DNA sequence: AAATTAGTTTTATTATATGAAACACTGTTT
DNA sequence: AAACAGTGTTTCATATAATAAAACTAATTT
């Protein structure tokens, strides 16, 4: 008997299994997954071979371990295509990347996190690894702040349940302080996050709007803090705002008079 | 009692449901999915809300229809990160894109198809939409031909079961002819496909090798045939080969003396 | 306002996934 | 070499968990 409003057990189990795979441990065996998920090893084995049949995981016959399969990339392609943003943005992102030589990301809201849906990596040796699909917190990233800044107060409140996690000593954990920070972001048109998520990592972000004037995403420039200080950010901000405006325009947004 | 060696029913059903979503119909309702998959509407409804709980689909409360969720992008990010190719290639792809102003793709083998894992779109109005994760046939695409050309004869035979589907009048459907075409590709180091997959679309591709000398992917330049004729391809080929070599080098491959 | 269609929830039923145990396979240790 | 430990797969009886039918909402159309 499935619990009240709970999800189908199998779906949960599959999701748990797939979540075991990470960039750090891309190839894992049945027993490891079994231990991590608490599933019986025979169940794990059977579920994995089912997933393999669908191309969602792939088995390495050498090591008899599994890794995530390419069929997932196929599905993700459909998701990203739907958002449509990527195509609209690509040219402008490349310009921004060429100009700044730093990492460029586009992120959208997903629950109480933001997810990178596009990233162009800096050619510099020291760079922020903004992996596609990576989930980041809202309150201490530049893209997250933009998304927070332009949502309704209720929505924001809902997503900012104290205590705000302090990722570094610089993370803003006080709600009032963050609120002010966001107000400033709205005023100047872009948000900044200096060492707030990762010590040594700083970024600035600007909103992307669709035809409906809704902020649907944020575009950011990130780099090591020694290359992304307040002065440098100021300089980059003009380019960032220009890019975000051009992308928005392509989505049908035009500032009203 | 689960069939002989068959996959878990639920996994199959979930896979079928998710496959219903496409770029053409990104938002679909319960009944549509129910009809498409042959599942009972109550089953479909329950499965969908389970998938929603995991972030694999998202419900539009307005229309009460579902679309694919962002959690899939997160998983796909892990897959792509694993392959590692994207980071190694990015800079070289951008150079290639800047140089040619055409669409650049990287594809890897997946069963008897090839899948795009990276693409930079041409700034031209007329362009090939090489969507991320898109699955393409092997025998009539430039990337597919490269992947075929550098696999063992058995493997190739296994993936080329006649009849080869003719996508256009120019598609090579004769096995012997294709074999010769592939031999030529090996000889000159790159493969070409002129109007073979899509009338008006042409491309050339070159192999990417890893430290183990294995061909693990192909990089391609695609564009409308009027911009990608035989002469133009010849000119681009040098750049393409250079890029493929540099990417391969970054993966630890160095041609032996 | 009645009728149609879509979506969700409830409930009895049984088909389906499950875990224990046996088996197969590798690599390691004595 | 033989015994062992550790992992992965398969079999099989059992009962859990998914199922379909029907009842129920809610929205849309006639």
PDB file of C-alpha atoms in Angstrom, chain A residues 83 85 105-117 134-160 178-179 181-183 185-186 189-193 204-210 213-220, chain B residues 70:
ATOM      1  CA  UNK A  83      14.163  26.420 -22.280  1.00  0.00           C
ATOM      2  CA  UNK A  85      17.616  30.170 -23.789  1.00  0.00           C
ATOM      3  CA  UNK A 105      27.330  30.792 -16.752  1.00  0.00           C
ATOM      4  CA  UNK A 106      23.605  30.922 -17.230  1.00  0.00           C
ATOM      5  CA  UNK A 107      21.454  29.648 -14.377  1.00  0.00           C
ATOM      6  CA  UNK A 108      17.739  29.179 -13.839  1.00  0.00           C
ATOM      7  CA  UNK A 109      15.660  28.650 -10.738  1.00  0.00           C
ATOM      8  CA  UNK A 110      14.914  25.092  -9.625  1.00  0.00           C
ATOM      9  CA  UNK A 111      13.158  24.824  -6.293  1.00  0.00           C
ATOM     10  CA  UNK A 112      15.310  26.568  -3.740  1.00  0.00           C
ATOM     11  CA  UNK A 113      18.465  26.282  -5.747  1.00  0.00           C
ATOM     12  CA  UNK A 114      19.720  27.524  -9.068  1.00  0.00           C
ATOM     13  CA  UNK A 115      20.945  25.289 -11.838  1.00  0.00           C
ATOM     14  CA  UNK A 116      23.538  26.048 -14.474  1.00  0.00           C
ATOM     15  CA  UNK A 117      22.148  25.374 -17.897  1.00  0.00           C
ATOM     16  CA  UNK A 134      25.205  21.921 -11.205  1.00  0.00           C
ATOM     17  CA  UNK A 135      22.929  22.999  -8.389  1.00  0.00           C
ATOM     18  CA  UNK A 136      24.006  25.964  -6.326  1.00  0.00           C
ATOM     19  CA  UNK A 137      22.476  27.766  -3.355  1.00  0.00           C
ATOM     20  CA  UNK A 138      20.583  30.989  -3.943  1.00  0.00           C
ATOM     21  CA  UNK A 139      21.684  33.235  -1.119  1.00  0.00           C
ATOM     22  CA  UNK A 140      25.406  33.276  -1.751  1.00  0.00           C
ATOM     23  CA  UNK A 141      25.874  33.094  -5.498  1.00  0.00           C
ATOM     24  CA  UNK A 142      25.576  35.964  -7.909  1.00  0.00           C
ATOM     25  CA  UNK A 143      23.083  34.162 -10.148  1.00  0.00           C
ATOM     26  CA  UNK A 144      21.083  33.029  -7.139  1.00  0.00           C
ATOM     27  CA  UNK A 145      20.883  36.557  -5.811  1.00  0.00           C
ATOM     28  CA  UNK A 146      19.560  37.844  -9.103  1.00  0.00           C
ATOM     29  CA  UNK A 147      16.883  35.189  -9.170  1.00  0.00           C
ATOM     30  CA  UNK A 148      15.982  36.038  -5.583  1.00  0.00           C
ATOM     31  CA  UNK A 149      16.050  39.760  -6.200  1.00  0.00           C
ATOM     32  CA  UNK A 150      13.466  39.621  -8.949  1.00  0.00           C
ATOM     33  CA  UNK A 151      10.942  37.226  -7.470  1.00  0.00           C
ATOM     34  CA  UNK A 152       7.993  38.246  -5.335  1.00  0.00           C
ATOM     35  CA  UNK A 153       8.639  38.857  -1.655  1.00  0.00           C
ATOM     36  CA  UNK A 154       6.576  35.824  -0.670  1.00  0.00           C
ATOM     37  CA  UNK A 155       8.417  33.554  -3.043  1.00  0.00           C
ATOM     38  CA  UNK A 156      11.690  34.852  -1.702  1.00  0.00           C
ATOM     39  CA  UNK A 157      10.641  34.370   1.876  1.00  0.00           C
ATOM     40  CA  UNK A 158       9.641  30.830   1.089  1.00  0.00           C
ATOM     41  CA  UNK A 159      13.070  30.016  -0.286  1.00  0.00           C
ATOM     42  CA  UNK A 160      15.059  31.768   2.429  1.00  0.00           C
ATOM     43  CA  UNK A 178      20.717  39.915   2.443  1.00  0.00           C
ATOM     44  CA  UNK A 179      17.512  41.804   1.738  1.00  0.00           C
ATOM     45  CA  UNK A 181      22.100  43.363  -0.633  1.00  0.00           C
ATOM     46  CA  UNK A 182      19.355  42.292  -3.033  1.00  0.00           C
ATOM     47  CA  UNK A 183      17.858  45.760  -3.058  1.00  0.00           C
ATOM     48  CA  UNK A 185      21.421  44.500  -6.801  1.00  0.00           C
ATOM     49  CA  UNK A 186      18.067  45.647  -8.180  1.00  0.00           C
ATOM     50  CA  UNK A 189      21.020  46.020 -12.213  1.00  0.00           C
ATOM     51  CA  UNK A 190      23.483  43.331 -11.245  1.00  0.00           C
ATOM     52  CA  UNK A 191      24.362  41.234  -8.209  1.00  0.00           C
ATOM     53  CA  UNK A 192      27.771  40.395  -6.853  1.00  0.00           C
ATOM     54  CA  UNK A 193      29.046  37.636  -4.606  1.00  0.00           C
ATOM     55  CA  UNK A 204      28.672  39.101 -10.812  1.00  0.00           C
ATOM     56  CA  UNK A 205      25.343  38.325 -12.469  1.00  0.00           C
ATOM     57  CA  UNK A 206      22.576  40.120 -14.344  1.00  0.00           C
ATOM     58  CA  UNK A 207      18.958  39.163 -15.071  1.00  0.00           C
ATOM     59  CA  UNK A 208      17.604  37.749 -18.316  1.00  0.00           C
ATOM     60  CA  UNK A 209      13.982  38.598 -19.038  1.00  0.00           C
ATOM     61  CA  UNK A 210      11.537  37.081 -21.475  1.00  0.00           C
ATOM     62  CA  UNK A 213       9.184  40.905 -18.541  1.00  0.00           C
ATOM     63  CA  UNK A 214       9.665  38.003 -16.170  1.00  0.00           C
ATOM     64  CA  UNK A 215      13.205  37.303 -15.001  1.00  0.00           C
ATOM     65  CA  UNK A 216      13.701  33.734 -16.105  1.00  0.00           C
ATOM     66  CA  UNK A 217      17.432  33.324 -15.720  1.00  0.00           C
ATOM     67  CA  UNK A 218      20.671  34.996 -14.779  1.00  0.00           C
ATOM     68  CA  UNK A 219      23.934  35.315 -16.641  1.00  0.00           C
ATOM     69  CA  UNK A 220      27.172  35.575 -14.702  1.00  0.00           C
TER      70      UNK A 220
ATOM     71  CA  UNK B  70      15.755  20.164 -14.536  1.00  0.00           C
TER      72      UNK B  70
END
